[in-house]
Amino acid sequence: MSTHAAIDSTGDATGMQGREFAWTNADFDRVQDLIYRRAGISLHDGKHAMVYSRLSRRLRDTGHQSFKEYLSWLESTDGPEWQEFVNALTTNLTSFFREQHHFQIFAEHLKSKPATHPWRVWCSAASTGEEPYSIVMTALEALGSRPRFSLMASDIDSKVLATAANGVYKGESLKGISAAQMQAYFMRGKGSNSGLVRVKPELKQLVEFLIVNLIKDDWPFKEAFDVVFCRNVMIYFDAETQRRVLERIHRVMKPGGVLFVGHAENFSDSRDLFVLKGKTAYERR
């Protein structure tokens, strides 16, 4: 799978000497293989330092003395450490109303159907919650204060989902939020919580948070979705995995439903499933 970096005489990847733990290309290859099989993530060879840094914490926390020892132990079990391993290697960059144009298209789509329509929406990369709460705010503004609307917000990373469900953020992270939205949807912390804000219960009650691994066949959904947000996820998958995930998303969506993807993602090769509707927004065939 790898095109190796230069190796010194000890077998360590160049530039990685003097670290707390020995780190070889063989260790990196094993990590590449394990995260691909477990989460579909394709780690390219430029990620040596990132992987070493993040997984070193797991070695310390589990008491292992080498990556070889840790990875062998990991492969011998199906316990909770697998979740920690995945958590360590997933990247969670997010913000409120990121890629604003999507929320404008989403609002227009919500207004295109009768007020009685029961909307079902899935946010498949919820991260720390900024995206799902942006979705719910858009829905409340488009449909009124008591919409027939439910949002499933999932992620593969259990730690970020816990943050999302808690709904507490630093005030400076609310850059995409207007003063009116701040007043309507957030509560400011006082005293020891000064500088923090909490999402109001009326937003939270419209969201269900759950762990979903996009490459597994065990998606828990019983009813089809009108809209799916799957943004900046597919960039971590190879072409084969992308196609497989797109086929599954297609199966859990209603015909005519809208799929939102990230700005660097293009699925023109899957025109049999989705047709381009707007800037990085696709309609399900």
CSV table of C-alpha atoms in Angstrom, one decimal:
chain,number,residue,atom,x,y,z
A,1,MET,CA,0.0,0.0,0.0
A,2,SER,CA,2.9,2.4,0.8
A,3,THR,CA,5.5,4.3,-1.1
A,4,HIS,CA,8.0,4.4,1.7
A,5,ALA,CA,9.9,7.4,3.1
A,6,ALA,CA,13.7,7.0,3.4
A,7,ILE,CA,14.7,4.7,6.2
A,8,ASP,CA,17.8,4.9,8.4
A,9,SER,CA,19.9,1.9,9.4
A,10,THR,CA,17.7,1.1,12.4
A,11,GLY,CA,14.5,0.8,10.3
A,12,ASP,CA,13.0,4.0,11.7
A,13,ALA,CA,11.3,6.4,9.3
A,14,THR,CA,13.6,9.3,8.6
A,15,GLY,CA,13.0,12.3,10.9
A,16,MET,CA,11.3,10.1,13.6
A,17,GLN,CA,14.5,9.2,15.6
A,18,GLY,CA,14.7,10.3,19.2
A,19,ARG,CA,11.1,9.7,19.9
A,20,GLU,CA,9.7,8.1,23.0
A,21,PHE,CA,8.7,4.9,21.1
A,22,ALA,CA,10.4,3.2,18.2
A,23,TRP,CA,8.4,3.9,15.0
A,24,THR,CA,9.0,1.9,11.8
A,25,ASN,CA,7.4,1.9,8.4
A,26,ALA,CA,6.1,-1.6,9.2
A,27,ASP,CA,4.2,0.0,12.2
A,28,PHE,CA,2.8,2.6,9.9
A,29,ASP,CA,1.7,0.0,7.3
A,30,ARG,CA,-0.1,-1.9,10.0
A,31,VAL,CA,-1.9,1.2,11.2
A,32,GLN,CA,-2.8,2.0,7.5
A,33,ASP,CA,-4.3,-1.4,7.1
A,34,LEU,CA,-6.2,-1.5,10.4
A,35,ILE,CA,-7.8,1.9,10.0
A,36,TYR,CA,-8.8,1.1,6.4
A,37,ARG,CA,-10.4,-2.1,7.4
A,38,ARG,CA,-12.1,-0.6,10.5
A,39,ALA,CA,-13.2,2.8,9.2
A,40,GLY,CA,-12.5,2.9,5.5
A,41,ILE,CA,-10.0,5.7,6.0
A,42,SER,CA,-7.1,5.8,3.5
A,43,LEU,CA,-4.1,7.2,5.4
A,44,HIS,CA,-1.5,8.5,2.9
A,45,ASP,CA,2.2,8.3,3.5
A,46,GLY,CA,2.6,11.9,4.6
A,47,LYS,CA,0.8,11.1,7.8
A,48,HIS,CA,3.6,9.4,9.7
A,49,ALA,CA,4.1,12.2,12.3
A,50,MET,CA,0.4,12.7,12.9
A,51,VAL,CA,-0.2,8.9,13.4
A,52,TYR,CA,2.9,8.6,15.7
A,53,SER,CA,1.8,11.6,17.8
A,54,ARG,CA,-1.9,10.5,18.2
A,55,LEU,CA,-1.3,6.9,18.8
A,56,SER,CA,1.6,7.5,21.2
A,57,ARG,CA,-1.0,8.6,23.7
A,58,ARG,CA,-2.8,5.3,23.3
A,59,LEU,CA,0.4,3.4,24.1
A,60,ARG,CA,0.9,5.5,27.3
A,61,ASP,CA,-2.7,5.1,28.3
A,62,THR,CA,-2.7,1.3,27.8
A,63,GLY,CA,0.8,0.7,29.2
A,64,HIS,CA,2.3,-0.7,26.0
A,65,GLN,CA,6.1,-0.3,25.4
A,66,SER,CA,6.0,-0.4,21.5
A,67,PHE,CA,3.7,0.1,18.6
A,68,LYS,CA,4.3,-3.5,17.6
A,69,GLU,CA,3.1,-4.7,21.0
A,70,TYR,CA,0.1,-2.3,21.0
A,71,LEU,CA,-1.1,-3.2,17.5
A,72,SER,CA,-0.8,-6.9,18.2
A,73,TRP,CA,-2.8,-6.5,21.3
A,74,LEU,CA,-5.4,-4.4,19.5
A,75,GLU,CA,-5.8,-7.1,16.8
A,76,SER,CA,-6.3,-9.8,19.4
A,77,THR,CA,-9.3,-8.1,20.9
A,78,ASP,CA,-12.6,-6.6,19.9
A,79,GLY,CA,-12.9,-4.4,23.0
A,80,PRO,CA,-13.3,-0.7,23.6
A,81,GLU,CA,-9.8,0.2,22.6
A,82,TRP,CA,-10.9,-0.1,18.9
A,83,GLN,CA,-13.1,2.9,19.5
A,84,GLU,CA,-10.2,4.8,21.1
A,85,PHE,CA,-8.0,3.8,18.1
A,86,VAL,CA,-10.5,5.2,15.6
A,87,ASN,CA,-11.1,8.3,17.7
A,88,ALA,CA,-7.4,9.0,17.7
A,89,LEU,CA,-7.0,8.9,13.9
A,90,THR,CA,-10.1,10.8,12.8
A,91,THR,CA,-9.9,14.5,12.2
A,92,ASN,CA,-12.8,16.8,13.3
A,93,LEU,CA,-12.6,20.2,11.7
A,94,THR,CA,-16.0,22.0,11.9
A,95,SER,CA,-17.7,25.3,12.6
A,96,PHE,CA,-21.2,26.7,12.7
A,97,PHE,CA,-22.7,27.3,9.2
A,98,ARG,CA,-19.6,26.0,7.4
A,99,GLU,CA,-20.1,26.3,3.7
A,100,GLN,CA,-23.0,28.7,4.1
A,101,HIS,CA,-24.4,28.2,0.6
A,102,HIS,CA,-25.5,24.7,1.6
A,103,PHE,CA,-27.8,26.1,4.3
A,104,GLN,CA,-29.4,28.5,1.8
A,105,ILE,CA,-30.1,25.6,-0.6
A,106,PHE,CA,-31.4,23.5,2.4
A,107,ALA,CA,-33.7,26.3,3.5
A,108,GLU,CA,-35.2,26.6,0.0
A,109,HIS,CA,-35.7,22.9,-0.1
A,110,LEU,CA,-37.5,22.8,3.2
A,111,LYS,CA,-39.9,25.6,2.0
A,112,SER,CA,-40.6,23.6,-1.2
A,113,LYS,CA,-43.0,21.2,0.5
A,114,PRO,CA,-46.3,21.6,2.4
A,115,ALA,CA,-46.0,22.6,6.1
A,116,THR,CA,-47.4,19.2,7.0
A,117,HIS,CA,-44.4,17.3,5.5
A,118,PRO,CA,-42.5,15.2,8.1
A,119,TRP,CA,-38.9,16.0,7.4
A,120,ARG,CA,-36.2,13.3,8.1
A,121,VAL,CA,-32.6,14.5,7.8
A,122,TRP,CA,-29.3,12.8,8.5
A,123,CYS,CA,-26.0,14.5,9.3
A,124,SER,CA,-23.5,11.7,8.9
A,125,ALA,CA,-20.4,13.5,10.2
A,126,ALA,CA,-21.7,15.3,13.3
A,127,SER,CA,-18.3,15.9,14.8
A,128,THR,CA,-18.6,18.2,17.9
A,129,GLY,CA,-22.2,19.3,16.9
A,130,GLU,CA,-21.7,22.6,15.1
A,131,GLU,CA,-23.1,21.2,11.8
A,132,PRO,CA,-26.2,19.4,13.2
A,133,TYR,CA,-27.2,22.5,15.3
A,134,SER,CA,-26.7,24.7,12.2
A,135,ILE,CA,-29.1,22.3,10.4
A,136,VAL,CA,-31.7,22.5,13.1
A,137,MET,CA,-31.5,26.3,13.3
A,138,THR,CA,-32.0,26.5,9.6
A,139,ALA,CA,-35.0,24.2,9.9
A,140,LEU,CA,-36.6,26.3,12.7
A,141,GLU,CA,-36.1,29.5,10.7
A,142,ALA,CA,-37.6,27.9,7.5
A,143,LEU,CA,-40.4,25.9,9.0
A,144,GLY,CA,-41.4,27.8,12.2
A,145,SER,CA,-41.0,27.0,15.8
A,146,ARG,CA,-42.8,23.7,15.8
A,147,PRO,CA,-41.7,21.9,12.7
A,148,ARG,CA,-42.4,18.3,11.8
A,149,PHE,CA,-38.6,17.7,11.6
A,150,SER,CA,-36.2,15.2,13.0
A,151,LEU,CA,-32.4,15.0,12.6
A,152,MET,CA,-30.2,11.9,13.1
A,153,ALA,CA,-26.7,13.1,13.8
A,154,SER,CA,-24.0,10.5,13.7
A,155,ASP,CA,-20.2,10.1,13.8
A,156,ILE,CA,-17.7,7.3,14.1
A,157,ASP,CA,-15.9,9.2,17.0
A,158,SER,CA,-17.6,8.6,20.3
A,159,LYS,CA,-15.7,11.5,22.1
A,160,VAL,CA,-16.8,14.2,19.6
A,161,LEU,CA,-20.4,12.9,19.8
A,162,ALA,CA,-20.4,13.3,23.6
A,163,THR,CA,-19.3,17.0,23.1
A,164,ALA,CA,-22.1,17.4,20.5
A,165,ALA,CA,-24.8,16.0,22.8
A,166,ASN,CA,-23.6,18.2,25.6
A,167,GLY,CA,-24.0,21.3,23.4
A,168,VAL,CA,-21.6,23.6,25.2
A,169,TYR,CA,-19.2,25.8,23.2
A,170,LYS,CA,-16.7,28.6,23.7
A,171,GLY,CA,-18.2,31.9,22.8
A,172,GLU,CA,-15.5,32.7,20.3
A,173,SER,CA,-16.4,29.6,18.3
A,174,LEU,CA,-19.8,31.1,17.3
A,175,LYS,CA,-18.4,33.2,14.5
A,176,GLY,CA,-21.1,32.1,12.0
A,177,ILE,CA,-23.9,32.9,14.4
A,178,SER,CA,-25.9,36.1,14.0
A,179,ALA,CA,-27.0,38.2,17.1
A,180,ALA,CA,-30.6,37.1,16.5
A,181,GLN,CA,-29.6,33.4,16.4
A,182,MET,CA,-27.4,33.9,19.5
A,183,GLN,CA,-30.4,35.2,21.4
A,184,ALA,CA,-32.9,32.6,20.1
A,185,TYR,CA,-30.8,29.5,20.3
A,186,PHE,CA,-28.1,29.8,23.0
A,187,MET,CA,-27.7,30.6,26.7
A,188,ARG,CA,-24.7,32.5,27.9
A,189,GLY,CA,-22.8,31.0,30.8
A,190,LYS,CA,-22.3,33.0,34.1
A,191,GLY,CA,-19.8,32.9,36.9
A,192,SER,CA,-17.4,30.0,36.4
A,193,ASN,CA,-19.0,29.3,33.0
A,194,SER,CA,-18.4,32.8,31.7
A,195,GLY,CA,-17.3,32.8,28.1
A,196,LEU,CA,-19.2,29.6,27.4
A,197,VAL,CA,-22.6,29.2,25.7
A,198,ARG,CA,-25.1,26.3,25.8
A,199,VAL,CA,-27.5,25.2,23.0
A,200,LYS,CA,-31.1,25.7,24.2
A,201,PRO,CA,-33.2,22.5,24.8
A,202,GLU,CA,-35.6,23.3,21.9
A,203,LEU,CA,-32.6,22.7,19.5
A,204,LYS,CA,-31.4,19.6,21.3
A,205,GLN,CA,-34.9,17.9,21.3
A,206,LEU,CA,-34.9,17.8,17.5
A,207,VAL,CA,-31.6,15.9,17.3
A,208,GLU,CA,-30.7,12.2,18.1
A,209,PHE,CA,-27.0,11.5,18.3
A,210,LEU,CA,-25.6,8.1,17.5
A,211,ILE,CA,-22.5,6.3,16.5
A,212,VAL,CA,-22.5,5.1,12.8
A,213,ASN,CA,-19.6,3.6,10.9
A,214,LEU,CA,-20.2,4.5,7.3
A,215,ILE,CA,-18.4,1.5,5.9
A,216,LYS,CA,-20.3,-1.1,8.1
A,217,ASP,CA,-23.6,-2.7,7.0
A,218,ASP,CA,-25.3,-2.1,10.3
A,219,TRP,CA,-26.9,1.3,9.7
A,220,PRO,CA,-29.8,1.5,12.1
A,221,PHE,CA,-32.2,3.5,10.0
A,222,LYS,CA,-35.8,2.3,9.5
A,223,GLU,CA,-37.2,5.1,7.4
A,224,ALA,CA,-35.8,6.9,4.3
A,225,PHE,CA,-34.3,10.4,4.6
A,226,ASP,CA,-35.3,13.6,2.7
A,227,VAL,CA,-31.9,15.2,3.1
A,228,VAL,CA,-28.4,13.8,3.9
A,229,PHE,CA,-25.4,15.9,4.9
A,230,CYS,CA,-22.2,13.9,4.2
A,231,ARG,CA,-19.6,16.7,4.0
A,232,ASN,CA,-15.8,16.3,4.0
A,233,VAL,CA,-16.0,12.6,4.8
A,234,MET,CA,-15.5,11.0,1.4
A,235,ILE,CA,-12.1,12.7,1.0
A,236,TYR,CA,-10.7,10.1,3.5
A,237,PHE,CA,-12.0,7.1,1.4
A,238,ASP,CA,-10.6,5.6,-1.7
A,239,ALA,CA,-12.7,5.5,-4.9
A,240,GLU,CA,-14.0,1.9,-4.2
A,241,THR,CA,-15.1,2.8,-0.6
A,242,GLN,CA,-16.6,6.1,-1.8
A,243,ARG,CA,-18.8,4.3,-4.3
A,244,ARG,CA,-19.9,1.7,-1.8
A,245,VAL,CA,-20.9,4.4,0.8
A,246,LEU,CA,-22.7,6.4,-1.9
A,247,GLU,CA,-24.7,3.3,-2.9
A,248,ARG,CA,-25.7,2.8,0.8
A,249,ILE,CA,-26.7,6.5,1.2
A,250,HIS,CA,-28.7,6.2,-2.0
A,251,ARG,CA,-30.6,3.3,-0.4
A,252,VAL,CA,-31.6,5.2,2.7
A,253,MET,CA,-32.8,8.3,0.8
A,254,LYS,CA,-36.1,9.2,-0.8
A,255,PRO,CA,-36.1,9.8,-4.6
A,256,GLY,CA,-35.6,13.5,-5.1
A,257,GLY,CA,-33.8,13.9,-1.8
A,258,VAL,CA,-30.8,16.2,-1.5
A,259,LEU,CA,-27.3,15.1,-0.6
A,260,PHE,CA,-24.8,17.8,0.5
A,261,VAL,CA,-21.1,17.0,0.2
A,262,GLY,CA,-17.8,18.8,0.9
A,263,HIS,CA,-16.3,21.5,-1.3
A,264,ALA,CA,-13.5,19.1,-2.4
A,265,GLU,CA,-15.7,16.2,-3.2
A,266,ASN,CA,-17.1,15.4,-6.7
A,267,PHE,CA,-19.3,12.4,-7.6
A,268,SER,CA,-19.8,13.0,-11.3
A,269,ASP,CA,-18.8,9.3,-11.7
A,270,SER,CA,-21.9,8.2,-9.9
A,271,ARG,CA,-24.5,10.0,-12.1
A,272,ASP,CA,-26.6,6.8,-11.9
A,273,LEU,CA,-27.2,7.5,-8.2
A,274,PHE,CA,-27.1,11.3,-7.9
A,275,VAL,CA,-27.3,14.3,-10.2
A,276,LEU,CA,-25.7,17.7,-9.5
A,277,LYS,CA,-28.3,20.1,-8.2
A,278,GLY,CA,-26.2,23.0,-7.1
A,279,LYS,CA,-22.7,23.8,-5.8
A,280,THR,CA,-21.7,20.5,-4.1
A,281,ALA,CA,-25.4,19.5,-3.7
A,282,TYR,CA,-26.8,16.4,-5.4
A,283,GLU,CA,-30.3,15.1,-6.0
A,284,ARG,CA,-31.0,11.4,-5.5
A,285,ARG,CA,-32.3,9.7,-8.6
